[in-house]
Each structure stands twice: as structure tokens, then as C-alpha cells.
XYZ file of C-alpha atoms in Angstrom:
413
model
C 43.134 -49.870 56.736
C 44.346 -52.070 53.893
C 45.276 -50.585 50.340
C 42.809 -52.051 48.956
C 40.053 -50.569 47.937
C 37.896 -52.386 44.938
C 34.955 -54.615 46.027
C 36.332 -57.120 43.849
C 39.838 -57.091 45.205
C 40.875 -59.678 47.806
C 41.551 -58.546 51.184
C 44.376 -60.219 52.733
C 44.157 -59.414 56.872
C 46.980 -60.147 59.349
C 46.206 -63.962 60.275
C 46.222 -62.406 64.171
C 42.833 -61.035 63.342
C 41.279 -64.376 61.632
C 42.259 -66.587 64.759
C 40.708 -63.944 66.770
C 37.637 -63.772 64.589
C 37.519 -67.792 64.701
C 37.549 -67.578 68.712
C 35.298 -64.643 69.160
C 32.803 -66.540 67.233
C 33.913 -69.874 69.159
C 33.280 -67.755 72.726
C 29.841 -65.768 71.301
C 28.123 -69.229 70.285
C 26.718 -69.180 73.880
C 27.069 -65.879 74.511
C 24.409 -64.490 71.584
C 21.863 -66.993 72.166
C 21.463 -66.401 76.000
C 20.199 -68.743 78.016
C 17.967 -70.404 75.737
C 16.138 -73.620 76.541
C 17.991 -73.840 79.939
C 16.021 -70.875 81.413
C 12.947 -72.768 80.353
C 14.140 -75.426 82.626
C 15.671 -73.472 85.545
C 12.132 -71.660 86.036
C 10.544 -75.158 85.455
C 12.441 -77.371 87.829
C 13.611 -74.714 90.319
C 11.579 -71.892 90.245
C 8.616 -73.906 89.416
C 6.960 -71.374 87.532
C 4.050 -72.356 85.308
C 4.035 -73.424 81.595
C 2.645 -69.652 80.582
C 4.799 -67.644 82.778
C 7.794 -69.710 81.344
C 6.449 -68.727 77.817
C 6.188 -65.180 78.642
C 9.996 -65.385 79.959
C 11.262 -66.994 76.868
C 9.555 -64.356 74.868
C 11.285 -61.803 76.774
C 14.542 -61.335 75.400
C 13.172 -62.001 71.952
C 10.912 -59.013 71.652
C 13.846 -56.879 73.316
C 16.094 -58.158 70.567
C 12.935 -56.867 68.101
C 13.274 -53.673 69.556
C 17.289 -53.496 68.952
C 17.751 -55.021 66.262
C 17.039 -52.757 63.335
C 18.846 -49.965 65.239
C 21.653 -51.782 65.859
C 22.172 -52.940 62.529
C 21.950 -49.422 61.101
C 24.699 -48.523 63.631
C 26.631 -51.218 62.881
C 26.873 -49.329 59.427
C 27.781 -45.894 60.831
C 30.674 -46.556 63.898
C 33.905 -47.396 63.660
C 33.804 -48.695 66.779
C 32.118 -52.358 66.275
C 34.973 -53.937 68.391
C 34.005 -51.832 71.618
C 29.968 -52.093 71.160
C 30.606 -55.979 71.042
C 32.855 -55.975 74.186
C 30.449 -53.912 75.923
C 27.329 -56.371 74.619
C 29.290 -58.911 75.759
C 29.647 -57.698 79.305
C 26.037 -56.797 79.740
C 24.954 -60.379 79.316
C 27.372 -61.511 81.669
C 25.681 -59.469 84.042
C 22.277 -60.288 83.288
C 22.820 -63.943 83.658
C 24.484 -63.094 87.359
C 21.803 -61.183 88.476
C 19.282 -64.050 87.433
C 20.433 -66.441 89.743
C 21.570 -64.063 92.470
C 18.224 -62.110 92.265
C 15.806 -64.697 90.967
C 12.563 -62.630 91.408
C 9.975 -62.027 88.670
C 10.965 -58.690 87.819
C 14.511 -59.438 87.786
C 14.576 -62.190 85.622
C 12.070 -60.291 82.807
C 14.706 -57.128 83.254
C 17.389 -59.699 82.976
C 15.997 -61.104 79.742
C 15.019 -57.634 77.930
C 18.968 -56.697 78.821
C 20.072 -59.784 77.359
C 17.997 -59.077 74.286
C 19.050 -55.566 73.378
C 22.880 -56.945 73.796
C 22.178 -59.531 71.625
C 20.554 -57.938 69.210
C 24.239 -56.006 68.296
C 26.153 -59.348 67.159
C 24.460 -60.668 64.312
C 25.132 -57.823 62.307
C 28.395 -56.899 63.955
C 30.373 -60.015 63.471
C 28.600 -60.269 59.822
C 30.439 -56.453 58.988
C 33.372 -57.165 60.576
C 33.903 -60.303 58.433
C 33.128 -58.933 55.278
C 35.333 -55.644 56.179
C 38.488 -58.245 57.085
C 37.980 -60.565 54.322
C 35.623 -58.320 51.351
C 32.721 -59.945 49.531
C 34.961 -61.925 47.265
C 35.488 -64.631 50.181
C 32.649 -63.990 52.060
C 31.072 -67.305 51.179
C 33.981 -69.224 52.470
C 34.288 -67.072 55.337
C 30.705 -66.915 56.631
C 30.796 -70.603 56.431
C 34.169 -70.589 58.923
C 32.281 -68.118 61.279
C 29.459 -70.867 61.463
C 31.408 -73.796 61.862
C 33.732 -72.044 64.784
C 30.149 -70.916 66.200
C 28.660 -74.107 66.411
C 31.835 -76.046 67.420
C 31.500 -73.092 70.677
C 28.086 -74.519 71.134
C 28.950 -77.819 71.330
C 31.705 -77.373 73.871
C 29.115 -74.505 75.869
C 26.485 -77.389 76.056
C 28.652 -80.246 77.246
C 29.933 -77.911 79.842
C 26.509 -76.816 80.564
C 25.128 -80.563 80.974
C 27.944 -81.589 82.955
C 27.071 -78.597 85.691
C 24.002 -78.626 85.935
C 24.035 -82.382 86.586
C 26.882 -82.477 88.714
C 26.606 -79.426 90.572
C 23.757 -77.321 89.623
C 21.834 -75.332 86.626
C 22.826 -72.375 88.676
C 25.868 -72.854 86.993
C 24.812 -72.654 83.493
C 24.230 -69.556 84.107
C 27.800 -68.636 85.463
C 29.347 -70.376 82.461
C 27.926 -67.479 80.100
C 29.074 -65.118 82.303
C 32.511 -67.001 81.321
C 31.757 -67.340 78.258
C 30.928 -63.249 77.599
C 34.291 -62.227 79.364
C 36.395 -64.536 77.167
C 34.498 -63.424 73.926
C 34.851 -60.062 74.201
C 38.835 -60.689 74.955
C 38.833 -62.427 71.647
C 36.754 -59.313 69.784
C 39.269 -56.846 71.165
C 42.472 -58.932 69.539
C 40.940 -58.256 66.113
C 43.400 -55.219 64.771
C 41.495 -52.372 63.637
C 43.864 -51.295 60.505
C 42.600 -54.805 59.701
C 38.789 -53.556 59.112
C 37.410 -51.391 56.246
C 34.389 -50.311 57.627
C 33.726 -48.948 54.399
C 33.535 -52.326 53.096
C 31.803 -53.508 55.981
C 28.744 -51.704 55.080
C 28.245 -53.276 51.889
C 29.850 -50.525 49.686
C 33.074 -49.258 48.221
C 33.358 -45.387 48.211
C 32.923 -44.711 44.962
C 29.234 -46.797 45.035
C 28.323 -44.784 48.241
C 29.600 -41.250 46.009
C 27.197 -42.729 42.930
C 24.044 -42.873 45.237
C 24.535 -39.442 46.261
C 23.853 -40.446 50.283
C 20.012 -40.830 48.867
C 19.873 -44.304 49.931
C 17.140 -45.255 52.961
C 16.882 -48.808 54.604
C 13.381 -48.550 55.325
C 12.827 -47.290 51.518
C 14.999 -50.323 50.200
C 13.148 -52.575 51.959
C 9.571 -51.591 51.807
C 10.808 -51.521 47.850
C 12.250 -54.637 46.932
C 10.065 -57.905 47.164
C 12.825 -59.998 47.100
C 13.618 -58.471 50.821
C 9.711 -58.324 52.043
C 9.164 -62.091 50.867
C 12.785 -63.601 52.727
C 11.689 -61.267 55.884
C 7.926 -63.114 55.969
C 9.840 -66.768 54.840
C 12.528 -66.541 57.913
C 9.391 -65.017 60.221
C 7.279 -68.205 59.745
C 10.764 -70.301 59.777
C 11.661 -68.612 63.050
C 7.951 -68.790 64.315
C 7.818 -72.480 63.501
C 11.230 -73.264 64.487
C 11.958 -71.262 68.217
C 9.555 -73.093 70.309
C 10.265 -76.646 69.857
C 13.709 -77.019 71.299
C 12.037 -75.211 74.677
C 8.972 -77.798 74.388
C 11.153 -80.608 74.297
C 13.122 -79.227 77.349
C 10.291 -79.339 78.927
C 8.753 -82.399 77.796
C 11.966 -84.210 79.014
C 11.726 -82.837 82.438
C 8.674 -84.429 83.229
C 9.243 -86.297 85.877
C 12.649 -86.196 86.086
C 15.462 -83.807 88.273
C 16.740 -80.691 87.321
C 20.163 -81.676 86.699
C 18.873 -84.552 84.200
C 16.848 -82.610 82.921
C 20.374 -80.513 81.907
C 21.687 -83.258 80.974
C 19.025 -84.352 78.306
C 18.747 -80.528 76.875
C 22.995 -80.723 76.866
C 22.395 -83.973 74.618
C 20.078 -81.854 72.255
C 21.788 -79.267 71.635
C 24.625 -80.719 71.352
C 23.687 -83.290 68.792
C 22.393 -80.830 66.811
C 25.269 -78.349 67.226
C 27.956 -81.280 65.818
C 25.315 -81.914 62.722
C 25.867 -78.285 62.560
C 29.669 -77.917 61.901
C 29.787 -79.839 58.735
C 26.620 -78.347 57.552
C 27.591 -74.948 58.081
C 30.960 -75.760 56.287
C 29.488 -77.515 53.502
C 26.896 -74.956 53.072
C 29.863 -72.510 53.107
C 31.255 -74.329 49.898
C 27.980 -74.838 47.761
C 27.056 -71.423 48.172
C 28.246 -69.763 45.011
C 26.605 -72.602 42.756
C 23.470 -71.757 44.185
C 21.464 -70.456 47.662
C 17.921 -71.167 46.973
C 17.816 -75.099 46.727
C 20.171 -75.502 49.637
C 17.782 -73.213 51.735
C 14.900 -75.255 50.861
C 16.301 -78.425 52.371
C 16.911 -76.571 55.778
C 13.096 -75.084 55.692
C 11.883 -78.191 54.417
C 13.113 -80.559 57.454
C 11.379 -78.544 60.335
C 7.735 -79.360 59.933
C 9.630 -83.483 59.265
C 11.169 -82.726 62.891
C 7.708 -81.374 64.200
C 6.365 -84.084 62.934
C 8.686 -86.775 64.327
C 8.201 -85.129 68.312
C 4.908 -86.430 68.182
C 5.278 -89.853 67.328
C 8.068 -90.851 69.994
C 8.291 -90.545 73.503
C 11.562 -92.038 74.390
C 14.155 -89.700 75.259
C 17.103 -91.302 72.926
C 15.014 -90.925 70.205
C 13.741 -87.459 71.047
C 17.265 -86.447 70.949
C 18.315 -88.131 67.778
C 15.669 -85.946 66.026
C 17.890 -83.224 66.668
C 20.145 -84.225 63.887
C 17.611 -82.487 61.469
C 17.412 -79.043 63.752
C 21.402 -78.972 62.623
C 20.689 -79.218 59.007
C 18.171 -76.536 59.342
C 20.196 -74.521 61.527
C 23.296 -74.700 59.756
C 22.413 -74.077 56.432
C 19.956 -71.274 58.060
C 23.051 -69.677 59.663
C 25.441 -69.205 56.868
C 22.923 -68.445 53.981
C 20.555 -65.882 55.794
C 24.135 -63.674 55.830
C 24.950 -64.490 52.465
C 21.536 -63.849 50.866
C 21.074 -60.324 52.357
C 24.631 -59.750 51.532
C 23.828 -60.512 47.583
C 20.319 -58.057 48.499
C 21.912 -55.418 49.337
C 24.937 -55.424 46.778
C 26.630 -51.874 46.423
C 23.962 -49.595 48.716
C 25.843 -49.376 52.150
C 23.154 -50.765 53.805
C 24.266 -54.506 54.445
C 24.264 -54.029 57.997
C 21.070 -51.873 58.234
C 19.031 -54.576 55.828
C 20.410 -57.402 57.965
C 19.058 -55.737 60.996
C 16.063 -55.627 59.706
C 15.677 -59.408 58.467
C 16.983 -60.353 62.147
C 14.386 -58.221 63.615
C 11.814 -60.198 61.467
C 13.885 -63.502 62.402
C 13.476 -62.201 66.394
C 9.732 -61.539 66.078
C 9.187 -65.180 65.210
C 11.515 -66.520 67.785
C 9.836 -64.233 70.017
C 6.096 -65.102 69.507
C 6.849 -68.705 68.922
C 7.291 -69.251 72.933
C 4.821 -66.941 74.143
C 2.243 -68.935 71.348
C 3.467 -72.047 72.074
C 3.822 -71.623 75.820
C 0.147 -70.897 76.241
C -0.917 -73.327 73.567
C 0.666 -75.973 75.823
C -1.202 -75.020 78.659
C -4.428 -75.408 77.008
C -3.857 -78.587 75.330
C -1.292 -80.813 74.790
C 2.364 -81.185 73.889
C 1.364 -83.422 70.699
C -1.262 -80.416 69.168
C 1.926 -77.956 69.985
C 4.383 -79.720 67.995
C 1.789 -80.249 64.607
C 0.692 -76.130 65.125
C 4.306 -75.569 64.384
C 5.236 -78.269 62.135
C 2.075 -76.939 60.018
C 3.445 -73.341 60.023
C 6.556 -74.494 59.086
C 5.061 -75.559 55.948
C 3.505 -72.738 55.660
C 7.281 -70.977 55.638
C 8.243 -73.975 53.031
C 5.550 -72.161 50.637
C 6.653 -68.555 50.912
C 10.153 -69.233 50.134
C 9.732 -71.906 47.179
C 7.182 -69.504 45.254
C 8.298 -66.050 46.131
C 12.056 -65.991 47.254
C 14.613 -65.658 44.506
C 17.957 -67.400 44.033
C 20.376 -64.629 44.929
C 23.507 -65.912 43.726
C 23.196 -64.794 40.142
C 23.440 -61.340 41.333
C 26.677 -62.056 42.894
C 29.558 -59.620 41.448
């Protein structure tokens, strides 16, 4: 560990453990997400499953990631041993993506999906406590906005590689290439160099903070008693709610009458537009941080019900894809601020980790219910009536976090 122990210090880590912190975030872009809108299309166009069972699939891993996430966030805060629990993560996806192609029955798949979940549910708050134990609050603005930009410029490069197999040779292969992408990330986890991490630090702390509470300190207590918390948790459920079903829709709404591998290709295009609108959002974001959180939030809330909106009144492909440029605003000022917001929250009670576990599980319930909702909304009526539900809930999100979220920032040390 580094001698230095004031929160306000800065932490100056061996440069070794920054690359490796750049590439592990590079390598987990895919890797955290899962499958995402690709398994909407591989049950679609190969399995030929139907639009409610393909909901109920999406929702899978979400509701898994509901169940982990809180606990895995408070043991994020506990262990030393974040570098091993992230390998191991790591690993566990690349064998649920395996045994969804090489064992592509019902049950299979769900299991595959709920394992996927409960892995993923460990690296939102582990890479978020192993950055601020390398770096300390005091650059954490900068730094979170690095760890985006590296994590979207993985996405982009997971997505082209994804389009080009499964148009070339097969969607099969998307799934092999986060398998890939799993082994390499947890290579890059284990380069970071453990005297480089003050997992002290990482929680949110210093020692003497953590002496002052007396160990009386509760997540579920802090959370249940601070508004500020309860109204972002309800603001980034209706975001995520909103938000999590549309890219899936427009998978599928592409792959109407088209082949699997173009429909691939068209998804590749999606997220891949979005993810290079992301980089220089997320970096940006990163920047204009410290002069403020709440405005810059608003703009990403504020241009999801616009891209709702915008699905409905189009049905060329190109177009359908531009759109996408406003899911990277969103996304990319989502990414970096949601960290930096609980991080400001949570100031001085050890519980950064915990706390942030519990906003992701809020964030995962969304995302979860958004594709089971929208799945069997679709099935009932149309693809037009899905997009406005969820463009009308995103306003609703809009509301909660103009009139009851704070700006944060101020309470920055």
C-alpha cells in the first residue's frame, strides 16, 4: 500500500497498474454487458423463439444481476481480494456464453443468463473501488471519465468484431468472442499490483473516518435515510426502465425480414455508433464534472424519450441507426456520473461500494423489467406503441431527477 493516507492526498500508482486498469476496462466493455441485444437476435433468427419468450430471456440475466448486486457491492467493501473475484466473474461468463451455443436448450440458455447476471453484477462496483483505491477521490473525476472512454472504445472494437462474424461466419460466434473477450480481461485485472490498491480508500473512507463512526454505519440504514439516495435510485430505475428495451426492439425491428448475419451487422452498426458518440462524451463528461453533475445529467435523461420518439417516425435502417448518436450522449454521461454522484453520496462512511450496489441493483431492476414489459407489450401491439410507452416513462424519469435529485458536487471535499 502507498504512504499515503489522507483522502485529500494524491495517490500516485505505478503507471503498470493504470495501463492495466485502461485495458481491463477496454476487455470488460463486452464482457459486463453480456450478450445484450445479440441474444435477442440469435433466439430470433436462429432459435426462432417468440417475441415473449425472447423478453423473458433478456430479462434473465437482469433480475440475476438484481439479486447480486447489492451483495456484491457490500463485498466489494469488505475483501481484499477484488482482483481474484473479477478474474473469476470473468471466467464464469466465458462459460456461460459457451454453453449457450453448445447447449442451446431452454433451460440452458435461462441458467446461462442468471450465471451471466450474478458475474456481472461484481464489476460495476469492483472496477469503481479499485479506481478510487489506485487513484483516491481527488482524481476520481478525471479517472472515472478514462475508465469510460477505454470502456466504450472496447465496445466499439467488441461490436465491429461482432458484426463482422456474425455476417461472415455466424452469430454463433458472437458468442465465442466474449468468451475471448472474458479470458483477456481478467489477464488485464490480474496485472493491476496490489501494493498499488488501498482498499481502505476504496471503500469510500480513510481510517480515521471509519474510527469516528464507531463501525455504527449500515447501508440499508444510509439509504432508507437519505432522500438524496432514494430519489437518484427511483430517477436511474425509470431511466433504466425507459432506456433497456429499445436497443433490443430495434434489433429486432431490423431483423424483419432480413438474415441473421445482417441482422448482426445492423445491431454491430448501432452499437457501435453509439459506442464512438460515447468516447468523447464520457471524456468530456469526465472534465465538466467538478463544475457541476446535475445539469450535465439532465441532458443525458432528457434525450431518451427524443430517441423514443424518433424510432417511431422512421423506418429506414440508416436512419434508425443514426438515432443512436443520442443513446451515446445518454449513455456516456450516464456512465461516468452515476459513479461520481454516489461517490459524492456516500463521502466519508465506507460504504461507497455497498451504496453503489445498491443504486445498480435499482439500475438492474429497470433494465430487467424493461424487456420482459416491453417484450410482451410488443406482442400485443405494435413496435410504434412500444417505443412511445418508453419514451413516455422516460419523461417520467426526466421529472424525478429535475425536481428531487440534488447537485452533488458542492459536497465534494
Amino acid at each position: 500500500m502507498l504512504n499515503v493516507s489522507p483522502a485529500t492526498a494524491t495517490r500516485q500508482p505505478s503507471k503498470t497498474s493504470l495501463r492495466a486498469l485502461d485495458t481491463a476496462n477496454f476487455f470488460l466493455a463486452d464482457v459486463r454487458d453480456g450478450l445484450g441485444p445479440y441474444l435477442a437476435i440469435y433466439l430470433l433468427t436462429t432459435l426462432h423463439w417468440q417475441a415473449q419468450d425472447i423478453g423473458i430471456a433478456m430479462s434473465v440475466m437482469g433480475i440475476a444481476t438484481v439479486v447480486a448486486q447489492t451483495p456484491a457491492g457490500a463485498l466489494v467493501d469488505q475483501t481484499r481480494r477484488k482482483r481474484v473475484y473479477s478474474i473469476v466473474a470473468s471466467l464464469l461468463i466465458a462459460l456461460a456464453a459457451i454453453i449457450t451455443i453448445t447447449v442451446p436448450t431452454y433451460p440452458v440458455i435461462m441458467g446461462g443468463q442468471a450465471i451471466m447476471g450474478v458475474a456481472a453484477a461484481w464489476f460495476a462496483p469492483a472496477v469503481a473501488a479499485i479506481t478510487l483505491g489506485l487513484v483516491g477521490p481527488k482524481a476520481l473525476d478525471k479517472r472515472v471519465g478514462r475508465n469510460e472512454t477505454f470502456n466504450h472504445a472496447g465496445n466499439v472494437f467488441a461490436a465491429l468484431l461482432a458484426g463482422l462474424l456474425g455476417y461472415y461466419v455466424s452469430t454463433k460466434g458472437i458468442f465465442l468472442l466474449l468468451a475471448a473477450m472474458s479470458i483477456l480481461s481478467s489477464l488485464s485485472v490480474w496485472r493491476i499490483q496490489e501494493k498499488d490498491i488501498d482498499h481502505q480508500l476504496a471503500r469510500g473512507c480513510t481510517e480515521e473516518e471509519e474510527q469516528a463512526s464507531d463501525g455504527k454505519s449500515s447501508g440499508w440504514r444510509t439509504v432508507l435515510g437519505n432522500r438524496s439516495i432514494l430519489f437518484f435510485a427511483l430517477a436511474c430505475v425509470l431511466f433504466h426502465f425507459a432506456n433497456a428495451a429499445m436497443l433490443p426492439l430495434l434489433g429486432q425491428r431490423l431483423a424483419q425480414g432480413i438474415n441473421a448475419g445482417a441482422s448482426s451487422a445492423y445491431m454491430s452498426a448501432c452499437i457501435i455508433v453509439a459506442q464512438l458518440v460515447m468516447i468523447p462524451v464520457s471524456y468530456l463528461t469526465g472534465k465538466l464534472a467538478p463544475q457541476g453533475r446535475k445539469r450535465l445529467l439532465l441532458i443525458g435523461f432528457a434525450v431518451l424519450p427524443i430517441r423514443g420518439l424518433l424510432y417511431t417516425l422512421t423506418s429506414d435502417p440508416i436512419l434508425l441507426v443514426a438515432i443512436q448518436i443520442l443513446d451515446g450522449v445518454g449513455a456516456g454521461i450516464f456512465g461516468v456520473l452515476s459513479i461520481l454522484i454516489v461517490s459524492d453520496l456516500t463521502r466519508g462512511s465506507g460504504l461507497f461500494n455497498t451504496i453503489q450496489g445498491a443504486i445498480a441493483t435499482a439500475v438492474g431492476l429497470g433494465a430487467s423489467l424493461s424487456n420482459a414489459f416491453a417484450g410482451a407489450l410488443l406482442q400485443r401491439t405494435s413496435y410504434h406503441f412500444a417505443f412511445l410507452t418508453l419514451a413516455a416513462l422516460a419523461v417520467v424519469a426526466l421529472g424525478v431527477l429535475w425536481f428531487f435529485v440534488p447537485e452533488t458536487s458542492s459536497q465534494k471535499t
